[in-house]
Amino acid sequence: MSNPSSIPVLRDSHGTVLQFTGDALMWSRNAEEVNIPLQAIAHIRAEGRTVTVELVAPPGTAPAVHRLDGVSEAAAALFVPAVTAALPVRAEEAETVDGSTLVSTHTAPEPEDDPWQRMLRNVAIAIGGVSLALALAVGLQGEWLGVLMALLVAPLGLGLSAFGAVLVYLAYLQWYLPRYGITVEAEKVVDYTYNGTASYAYTELDGTKRQISGKSISGTPYVAYETSGTDRRAVCYSPFKVAWDMVFALGLLLVGLGVVALVVAVTGSIFLGG
């Protein structure tokens, strides 16, 4: 469920998140999610960077308390009044209810294995292995300048080349899939304003619900994908943006290949000279 844009999400230094979902507070920590209905809340208070959620308790019993420390004081100053205004008005008999019995806890589903992250991790391992092997081979020749080039310049060239190749492929998917794949309407579920990206949720024809990250766009977002189950999917952008992404990716790829060619030329001269 998406969080109303006017109410911030609270996050402490340990990664615990407290957000208002409209009819409840969602307390998320690691893989655990605690749903606290508004009917279960007696008070919510902010004291500096600490937010305390006190649950309804029968007379004579200590109320259950949820406490979040180290949050943004500015965010807490907006969050607490908004939640307080949304709390329901209770009849006197409702005060005998134990709010903790209304709270539900469940384990969040494991995140979907991202093939792109797996591929990038394997590429990083391959680049590191190739650079170390090259440095060892050059070091055996007694050329320490070549060793430094193999350890510093080679990973840069290989990394730029690999990153550029991935961006070229992504730009290709952005052009190809809207023309030859299945395009469906998506919903922006998270907007990362600090880096201009967003997470989009969509449903495939077989009912499978999925998410994809991409640049944040205004208006109705669309996602295009293949039906062959190959994980080839892309957010649909304007033709101008797709063209610009392809030009940028090709430029990055060429720079990376140029650096790799320089490393090959220098290390080749070392072996030939030796």
CSV table of C-alpha atoms in Angstrom, one decimal:
chain,number,residue,atom,x,y,z
A,1,MET,CA,0.0,0.0,0.0
A,2,SER,CA,1.5,3.4,-0.9
A,3,ASN,CA,2.1,6.0,1.7
A,4,PRO,CA,0.2,9.4,1.4
A,5,SER,CA,2.7,11.8,-0.1
A,6,SER,CA,1.9,14.6,2.5
A,7,ILE,CA,2.9,12.4,5.4
A,8,PRO,CA,6.6,11.4,5.7
A,9,VAL,CA,8.0,8.0,6.5
A,10,LEU,CA,10.0,7.7,9.7
A,11,ARG,CA,13.3,5.8,9.6
A,12,ASP,CA,15.7,5.3,12.5
A,13,SER,CA,19.5,4.7,12.3
A,14,HIS,CA,19.0,0.9,12.4
A,15,GLY,CA,16.7,0.8,9.4
A,16,THR,CA,13.4,0.4,11.2
A,17,VAL,CA,10.6,2.2,9.3
A,18,LEU,CA,7.3,3.5,10.6
A,19,GLN,CA,4.8,4.7,8.0
A,20,PHE,CA,1.1,5.7,7.9
A,21,THR,CA,-1.0,3.7,5.5
A,22,GLY,CA,-4.3,5.5,5.9
A,23,ASP,CA,-5.9,3.1,8.4
A,24,ALA,CA,-2.9,1.8,10.3
A,25,LEU,CA,0.7,2.3,11.1
A,26,MET,CA,3.2,-0.2,9.5
A,27,TRP,CA,6.3,-0.9,11.6
A,28,SER,CA,8.9,-2.6,9.5
A,29,ARG,CA,12.2,-4.0,10.7
A,30,ASN,CA,14.3,-6.5,8.7
A,31,ALA,CA,11.9,-9.1,7.4
A,32,GLU,CA,9.2,-8.4,10.0
A,33,GLU,CA,6.2,-6.1,9.5
A,34,VAL,CA,3.9,-5.1,12.4
A,35,ASN,CA,0.5,-3.7,11.4
A,36,ILE,CA,-0.9,-1.4,14.1
A,37,PRO,CA,-4.6,-0.4,13.3
A,38,LEU,CA,-5.5,3.1,14.3
A,39,GLN,CA,-8.2,1.6,16.6
A,40,ALA,CA,-5.4,0.1,18.7
A,41,ILE,CA,-3.6,3.4,19.3
A,42,ALA,CA,-4.3,5.5,22.3
A,43,HIS,CA,-1.6,8.1,21.8
A,44,ILE,CA,1.3,8.9,19.6
A,45,ARG,CA,4.0,11.4,20.8
A,46,ALA,CA,7.2,13.0,19.5
A,47,GLU,CA,9.9,14.0,21.8
A,48,GLY,CA,12.8,15.3,19.8
A,49,ARG,CA,14.0,12.5,17.6
A,50,THR,CA,12.0,9.8,19.5
A,51,VAL,CA,8.5,8.8,18.5
A,52,THR,CA,6.4,6.7,20.9
A,53,VAL,CA,3.2,4.8,20.0
A,54,GLU,CA,1.1,3.9,23.0
A,55,LEU,CA,-1.6,1.3,22.5
A,56,VAL,CA,-5.0,1.2,24.2
A,57,ALA,CA,-5.0,-0.8,27.4
A,58,PRO,CA,-7.7,-1.9,29.9
A,59,PRO,CA,-7.8,0.1,33.1
A,60,GLY,CA,-5.2,-1.0,35.6
A,61,THR,CA,-2.9,-2.5,33.0
A,62,ALA,CA,0.3,-1.1,31.5
A,63,PRO,CA,-0.2,-0.2,27.8
A,64,ALA,CA,2.1,-1.8,25.2
A,65,VAL,CA,4.4,0.8,23.7
A,66,HIS,CA,6.3,0.9,20.4
A,67,ARG,CA,9.2,3.3,20.4
A,68,LEU,CA,11.3,4.6,17.5
A,69,ASP,CA,14.6,6.4,18.3
A,70,GLY,CA,16.9,8.5,16.1
A,71,VAL,CA,14.3,9.7,13.5
A,72,SER,CA,14.3,13.0,11.8
A,73,GLU,CA,12.9,15.6,14.2
A,74,ALA,CA,11.4,17.6,11.3
A,75,ALA,CA,9.7,14.4,9.9
A,76,ALA,CA,8.4,13.5,13.3
A,77,ALA,CA,6.9,17.0,13.8
A,78,LEU,CA,4.8,16.4,10.6
A,79,PHE,CA,4.1,12.7,11.1
A,80,VAL,CA,2.7,12.7,14.7
A,81,PRO,CA,0.1,15.5,14.3
A,82,ALA,CA,-1.1,13.8,11.0
A,83,VAL,CA,-1.6,10.4,12.7
A,84,THR,CA,-3.1,12.0,15.8
A,85,ALA,CA,-5.8,13.8,13.6
A,86,ALA,CA,-6.6,10.4,12.0
A,87,LEU,CA,-7.1,8.5,15.3
A,88,PRO,CA,-10.8,7.5,15.7
A,89,VAL,CA,-12.9,8.8,18.5
A,90,ARG,CA,-13.7,6.0,21.0
A,91,ALA,CA,-16.6,5.4,23.2
A,92,GLU,CA,-15.9,4.9,26.9
A,93,GLU,CA,-16.4,1.1,26.6
A,94,ALA,CA,-13.8,1.0,23.9
A,95,GLU,CA,-11.1,1.9,26.5
A,96,THR,CA,-11.4,-1.6,27.9
A,97,VAL,CA,-10.0,-3.1,24.7
A,98,ASP,CA,-6.4,-4.3,24.7
A,99,GLY,CA,-4.9,-2.7,21.7
A,100,SER,CA,-2.1,-5.3,21.5
A,101,THR,CA,-4.7,-7.9,20.5
A,102,LEU,CA,-5.5,-5.9,17.4
A,103,VAL,CA,-1.9,-5.8,16.2
A,104,SER,CA,-0.8,-8.3,13.6
A,105,THR,CA,2.7,-9.4,12.8
A,106,HIS,CA,3.9,-11.2,9.7
A,107,THR,CA,7.1,-11.8,7.8
A,108,ALA,CA,7.6,-9.8,4.7
A,109,PRO,CA,8.0,-11.8,1.5
A,110,GLU,CA,11.6,-12.4,0.3
A,111,PRO,CA,12.6,-10.0,-2.4
A,112,GLU,CA,12.4,-11.3,-5.9
A,113,ASP,CA,15.9,-12.4,-7.2
A,114,ASP,CA,17.0,-9.6,-9.4
A,115,PRO,CA,18.9,-11.0,-12.5
A,116,TRP,CA,20.5,-7.7,-13.1
A,117,GLN,CA,22.1,-7.5,-9.6
A,118,ARG,CA,23.2,-11.1,-10.0
A,119,MET,CA,24.8,-10.3,-13.4
A,120,LEU,CA,26.5,-7.2,-12.1
A,121,ARG,CA,27.9,-9.1,-9.1
A,122,ASN,CA,29.3,-11.8,-11.5
A,123,VAL,CA,30.8,-9.1,-13.8
A,124,ALA,CA,32.5,-7.4,-10.8
A,125,ILE,CA,34.0,-10.7,-9.7
A,126,ALA,CA,35.2,-11.4,-13.2
A,127,ILE,CA,36.8,-7.9,-13.5
A,128,GLY,CA,38.6,-8.4,-10.2
A,129,GLY,CA,39.8,-11.8,-11.2
A,130,VAL,CA,41.1,-10.6,-14.6
A,131,SER,CA,42.8,-7.6,-13.1
A,132,LEU,CA,44.6,-9.6,-10.4
A,133,ALA,CA,45.7,-12.3,-12.9
A,134,LEU,CA,47.1,-9.5,-15.2
A,135,ALA,CA,48.9,-7.8,-12.3
A,136,LEU,CA,50.4,-11.1,-11.2
A,137,ALA,CA,51.6,-11.9,-14.8
A,138,VAL,CA,53.1,-8.4,-15.1
A,139,GLY,CA,54.7,-8.5,-11.7
A,140,LEU,CA,56.5,-11.7,-12.6
A,141,GLN,CA,58.2,-9.6,-15.3
A,142,GLY,CA,59.4,-7.2,-12.7
A,143,GLU,CA,57.4,-4.2,-14.1
A,144,TRP,CA,55.8,-2.6,-11.1
A,145,LEU,CA,54.4,0.3,-13.2
A,146,GLY,CA,52.6,-2.3,-15.2
A,147,VAL,CA,51.3,-3.9,-11.9
A,148,LEU,CA,49.8,-0.5,-10.9
A,149,MET,CA,48.2,-0.1,-14.3
A,150,ALA,CA,46.8,-3.6,-14.1
A,151,LEU,CA,45.3,-3.0,-10.6
A,152,LEU,CA,44.1,0.6,-11.1
A,153,VAL,CA,43.6,1.3,-14.8
A,154,ALA,CA,42.4,-2.2,-16.0
A,155,PRO,CA,39.5,-2.4,-13.6
A,156,LEU,CA,38.4,1.1,-14.6
A,157,GLY,CA,38.5,0.2,-18.3
A,158,LEU,CA,36.8,-3.1,-17.8
A,159,GLY,CA,34.2,-1.6,-15.5
A,160,LEU,CA,33.4,1.2,-17.9
A,161,SER,CA,33.1,-1.2,-20.8
A,162,ALA,CA,30.9,-3.6,-18.9
A,163,PHE,CA,28.7,-0.8,-17.5
A,164,GLY,CA,28.4,0.8,-21.0
A,165,ALA,CA,27.5,-2.6,-22.5
A,166,VAL,CA,24.7,-3.1,-19.9
A,167,LEU,CA,23.4,0.4,-20.6
A,168,VAL,CA,23.4,-0.2,-24.3
A,169,TYR,CA,21.4,-3.4,-23.7
A,170,LEU,CA,18.9,-1.6,-21.5
A,171,ALA,CA,18.5,1.2,-24.0
A,172,TYR,CA,17.9,-1.5,-26.7
A,173,LEU,CA,15.1,-3.1,-24.5
A,174,GLN,CA,13.5,0.4,-24.0
A,175,TRP,CA,13.3,0.6,-27.8
A,176,TYR,CA,12.5,-3.0,-28.6
A,177,LEU,CA,10.0,-4.1,-25.9
A,178,PRO,CA,7.3,-1.4,-26.4
A,179,ARG,CA,7.3,-2.3,-30.2
A,180,TYR,CA,7.4,-6.1,-29.9
A,181,GLY,CA,6.4,-7.0,-26.3
A,182,ILE,CA,3.4,-6.6,-24.1
A,183,THR,CA,2.8,-3.1,-22.6
A,184,VAL,CA,0.7,-2.7,-19.5
A,185,GLU,CA,-0.1,0.3,-17.2
A,186,ALA,CA,2.0,0.4,-14.1
A,187,GLU,CA,1.8,2.2,-10.7
A,188,LYS,CA,4.6,4.2,-9.1
A,189,VAL,CA,5.0,2.7,-5.6
A,190,VAL,CA,8.2,4.4,-4.4
A,191,ASP,CA,9.7,7.7,-5.6
A,192,TYR,CA,13.4,8.1,-4.7
A,193,THR,CA,13.6,11.8,-5.1
A,194,TYR,CA,17.3,11.9,-4.0
A,195,ASN,CA,18.5,10.2,-7.2
A,196,GLY,CA,15.5,10.7,-9.6
A,197,THR,CA,14.5,7.0,-9.8
A,198,ALA,CA,11.3,5.2,-8.8
A,199,SER,CA,9.9,1.7,-8.3
A,200,TYR,CA,7.0,0.7,-10.5
A,201,ALA,CA,4.5,-2.2,-9.8
A,202,TYR,CA,2.6,-3.9,-12.6
A,203,THR,CA,0.7,-7.1,-13.3
A,204,GLU,CA,1.5,-9.4,-16.2
A,205,LEU,CA,-1.2,-11.1,-18.2
A,206,ASP,CA,-1.0,-14.3,-16.2
A,207,GLY,CA,-1.6,-12.4,-13.0
A,208,THR,CA,2.0,-12.3,-11.8
A,209,LYS,CA,2.7,-9.1,-9.9
A,210,ARG,CA,6.1,-7.6,-10.4
A,211,GLN,CA,8.2,-4.5,-9.8
A,212,ILE,CA,10.8,-2.7,-11.8
A,213,SER,CA,13.0,0.2,-11.1
A,214,GLY,CA,13.6,3.1,-13.5
A,215,LYS,CA,13.8,6.8,-14.0
A,216,SER,CA,11.0,8.7,-12.2
A,217,ILE,CA,8.5,10.1,-14.8
A,218,SER,CA,5.4,12.2,-14.5
A,219,GLY,CA,2.1,11.0,-15.8
A,220,THR,CA,0.9,7.5,-16.2
A,221,PRO,CA,3.8,5.0,-16.3
A,222,TYR,CA,3.9,1.9,-18.6
A,223,VAL,CA,6.0,-1.2,-18.5
A,224,ALA,CA,6.7,-3.4,-21.5
A,225,TYR,CA,7.8,-7.0,-21.1
A,226,GLU,CA,8.2,-10.3,-23.1
A,227,THR,CA,5.9,-13.2,-22.6
A,228,SER,CA,8.7,-15.8,-22.8
A,229,GLY,CA,9.6,-15.5,-19.1
A,230,THR,CA,13.1,-14.2,-19.9
A,231,ASP,CA,13.0,-11.3,-17.4
A,232,ARG,CA,13.3,-8.9,-20.3
A,233,ARG,CA,11.3,-5.9,-19.2
A,234,ALA,CA,11.6,-2.1,-19.3
A,235,VAL,CA,9.8,1.1,-18.3
A,236,CYS,CA,8.5,2.9,-21.4
A,237,TYR,CA,10.1,6.3,-22.0
A,238,SER,CA,9.8,8.9,-24.7
A,239,PRO,CA,11.7,8.3,-28.0
A,240,PHE,CA,14.0,11.2,-27.2
A,241,LYS,CA,15.1,9.8,-23.8
A,242,VAL,CA,15.6,6.3,-25.4
A,243,ALA,CA,17.8,7.9,-28.1
A,244,TRP,CA,19.8,9.9,-25.5
A,245,ASP,CA,20.3,6.8,-23.3
A,246,MET,CA,21.6,4.9,-26.3
A,247,VAL,CA,24.1,7.7,-27.3
A,248,PHE,CA,25.3,8.0,-23.7
A,249,ALA,CA,25.7,4.3,-23.3
A,250,LEU,CA,27.7,4.0,-26.6
A,251,GLY,CA,29.9,6.8,-25.5
A,252,LEU,CA,30.6,5.2,-22.2
A,253,LEU,CA,31.3,1.9,-23.9
A,254,LEU,CA,33.8,3.4,-26.3
A,255,VAL,CA,35.6,5.2,-23.5
A,256,GLY,CA,35.9,1.9,-21.6
A,257,LEU,CA,37.1,0.0,-24.6
A,258,GLY,CA,39.7,2.8,-25.2
A,259,VAL,CA,41.1,2.4,-21.7
A,260,VAL,CA,41.2,-1.4,-22.1
A,261,ALA,CA,43.1,-1.0,-25.4
A,262,LEU,CA,45.6,1.2,-23.6
A,263,VAL,CA,46.1,-1.4,-20.9
A,264,VAL,CA,46.5,-4.1,-23.5
A,265,ALA,CA,49.1,-2.0,-25.5
A,266,VAL,CA,51.2,-1.3,-22.4
A,267,THR,CA,51.1,-4.8,-20.9
A,268,GLY,CA,51.7,-6.2,-24.4
A,269,SER,CA,54.8,-4.1,-24.8
A,270,ILE,CA,56.0,-5.3,-21.4
A,271,PHE,CA,55.8,-9.0,-22.4
A,272,LEU,CA,57.2,-8.4,-25.9
A,273,GLY,CA,60.0,-6.3,-24.5
A,274,GLY,CA,60.8,-8.9,-21.8
